[in-house]
mmCIF file of C-alpha atoms in Angstrom:
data_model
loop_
_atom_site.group_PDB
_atom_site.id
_atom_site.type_symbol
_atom_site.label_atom_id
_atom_site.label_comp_id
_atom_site.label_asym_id
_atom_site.label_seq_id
_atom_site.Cartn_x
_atom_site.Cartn_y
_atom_site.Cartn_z
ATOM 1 C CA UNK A 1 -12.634 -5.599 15.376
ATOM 2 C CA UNK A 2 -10.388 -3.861 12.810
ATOM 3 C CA UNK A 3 -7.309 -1.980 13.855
ATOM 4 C CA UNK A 4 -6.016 -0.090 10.737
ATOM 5 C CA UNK A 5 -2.267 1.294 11.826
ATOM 6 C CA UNK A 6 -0.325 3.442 9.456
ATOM 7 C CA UNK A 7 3.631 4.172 9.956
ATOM 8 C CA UNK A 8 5.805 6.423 8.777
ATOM 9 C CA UNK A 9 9.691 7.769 10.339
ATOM 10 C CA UNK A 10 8.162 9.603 13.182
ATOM 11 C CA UNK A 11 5.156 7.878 14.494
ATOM 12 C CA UNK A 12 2.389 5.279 14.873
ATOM 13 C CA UNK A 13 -0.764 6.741 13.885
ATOM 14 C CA UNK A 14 -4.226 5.060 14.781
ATOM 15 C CA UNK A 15 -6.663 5.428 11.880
ATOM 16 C CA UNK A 16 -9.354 4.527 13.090
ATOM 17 C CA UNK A 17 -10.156 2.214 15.717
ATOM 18 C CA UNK A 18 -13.091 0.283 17.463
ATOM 19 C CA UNK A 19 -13.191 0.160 21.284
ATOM 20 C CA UNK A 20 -10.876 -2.563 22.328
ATOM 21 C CA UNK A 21 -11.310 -4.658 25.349
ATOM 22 C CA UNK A 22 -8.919 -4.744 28.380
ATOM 23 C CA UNK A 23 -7.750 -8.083 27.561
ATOM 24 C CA UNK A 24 -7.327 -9.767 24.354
ATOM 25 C CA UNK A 25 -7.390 -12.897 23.196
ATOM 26 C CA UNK A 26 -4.496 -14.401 21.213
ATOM 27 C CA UNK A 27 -6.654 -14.486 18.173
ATOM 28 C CA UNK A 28 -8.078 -10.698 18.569
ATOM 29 C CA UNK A 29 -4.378 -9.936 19.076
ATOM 30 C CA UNK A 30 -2.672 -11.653 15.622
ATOM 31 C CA UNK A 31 -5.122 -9.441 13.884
ATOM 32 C CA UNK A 32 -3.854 -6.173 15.627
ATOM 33 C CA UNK A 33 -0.842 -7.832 14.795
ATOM 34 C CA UNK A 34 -1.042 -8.829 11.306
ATOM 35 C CA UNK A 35 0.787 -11.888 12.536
ATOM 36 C CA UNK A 36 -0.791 -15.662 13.094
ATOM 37 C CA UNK A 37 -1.870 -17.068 16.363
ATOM 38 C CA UNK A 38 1.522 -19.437 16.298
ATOM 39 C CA UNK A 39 3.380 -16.228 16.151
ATOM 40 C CA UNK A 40 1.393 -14.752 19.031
ATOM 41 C CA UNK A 41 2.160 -17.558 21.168
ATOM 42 C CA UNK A 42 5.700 -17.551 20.284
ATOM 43 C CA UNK A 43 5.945 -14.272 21.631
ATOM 44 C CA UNK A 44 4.319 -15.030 24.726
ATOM 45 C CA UNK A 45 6.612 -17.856 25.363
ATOM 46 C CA UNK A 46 9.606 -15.597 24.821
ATOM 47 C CA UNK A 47 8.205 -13.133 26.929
ATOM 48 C CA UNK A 48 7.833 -10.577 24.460
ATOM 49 C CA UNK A 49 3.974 -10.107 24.988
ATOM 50 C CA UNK A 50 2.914 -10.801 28.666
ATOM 51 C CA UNK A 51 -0.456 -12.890 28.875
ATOM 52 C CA UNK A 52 -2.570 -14.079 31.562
ATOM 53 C CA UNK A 53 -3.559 -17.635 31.368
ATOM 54 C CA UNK A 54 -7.120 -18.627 32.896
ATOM 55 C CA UNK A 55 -7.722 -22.144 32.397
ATOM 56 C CA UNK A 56 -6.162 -23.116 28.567
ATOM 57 C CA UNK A 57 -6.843 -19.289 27.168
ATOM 58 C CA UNK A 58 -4.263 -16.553 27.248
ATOM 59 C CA UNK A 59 -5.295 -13.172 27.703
ATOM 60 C CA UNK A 60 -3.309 -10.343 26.270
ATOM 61 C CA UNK A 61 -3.663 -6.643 28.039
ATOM 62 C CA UNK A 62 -4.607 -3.871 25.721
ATOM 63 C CA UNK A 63 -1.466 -1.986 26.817
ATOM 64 C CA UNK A 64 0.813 -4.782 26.194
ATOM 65 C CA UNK A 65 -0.439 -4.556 22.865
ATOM 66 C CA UNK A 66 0.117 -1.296 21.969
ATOM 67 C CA UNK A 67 3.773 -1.299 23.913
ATOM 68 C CA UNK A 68 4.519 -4.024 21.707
ATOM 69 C CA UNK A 69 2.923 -2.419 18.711
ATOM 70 C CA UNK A 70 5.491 0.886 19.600
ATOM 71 C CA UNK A 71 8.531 -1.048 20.548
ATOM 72 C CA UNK A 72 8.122 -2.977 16.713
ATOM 73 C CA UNK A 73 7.965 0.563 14.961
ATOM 74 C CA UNK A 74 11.168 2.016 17.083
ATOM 75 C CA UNK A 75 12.901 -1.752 15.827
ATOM 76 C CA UNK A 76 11.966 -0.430 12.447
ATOM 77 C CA UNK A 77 13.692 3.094 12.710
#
């Protein structure tokens, strides 16, 4: 799974994409990311990426995802 983003002033453009599940895990997510799985949790412990926990594995909705992915590019502005 390969999610190639490119930025510029005025928007977040998708690339090209493969289908994505619902819910990620915190490893398919630091990819998205570009970030590690430490920083991934990090965020979920601030409460900057919600997550549902089932048993010891986090799972990371799609749309939290991309909110966060959007909310990172207007930080950037």
């Amino acid at each position: 799974m390969t999610l190639f983003i490119k930025t510029n002033s005025n928007a977040l453009t998708v690339l090209e994409t493969t289908p994505l599940p619902d819910l990620l895990t915190v490893r398919q997510t630091s990819e998205i990311l570009g970030v590690g799985r430490v920083s991934v949790c990090k965020q979920i412990s601030a409460g900057k990426l919600i997550a549902v926990r089932k048993g010891r594995i986090y799972h990371i909705p799609k749309s939290t995802v991309i909110d966060f992915l959007r909310s990172r590019e207007e930080s950037h502005k």
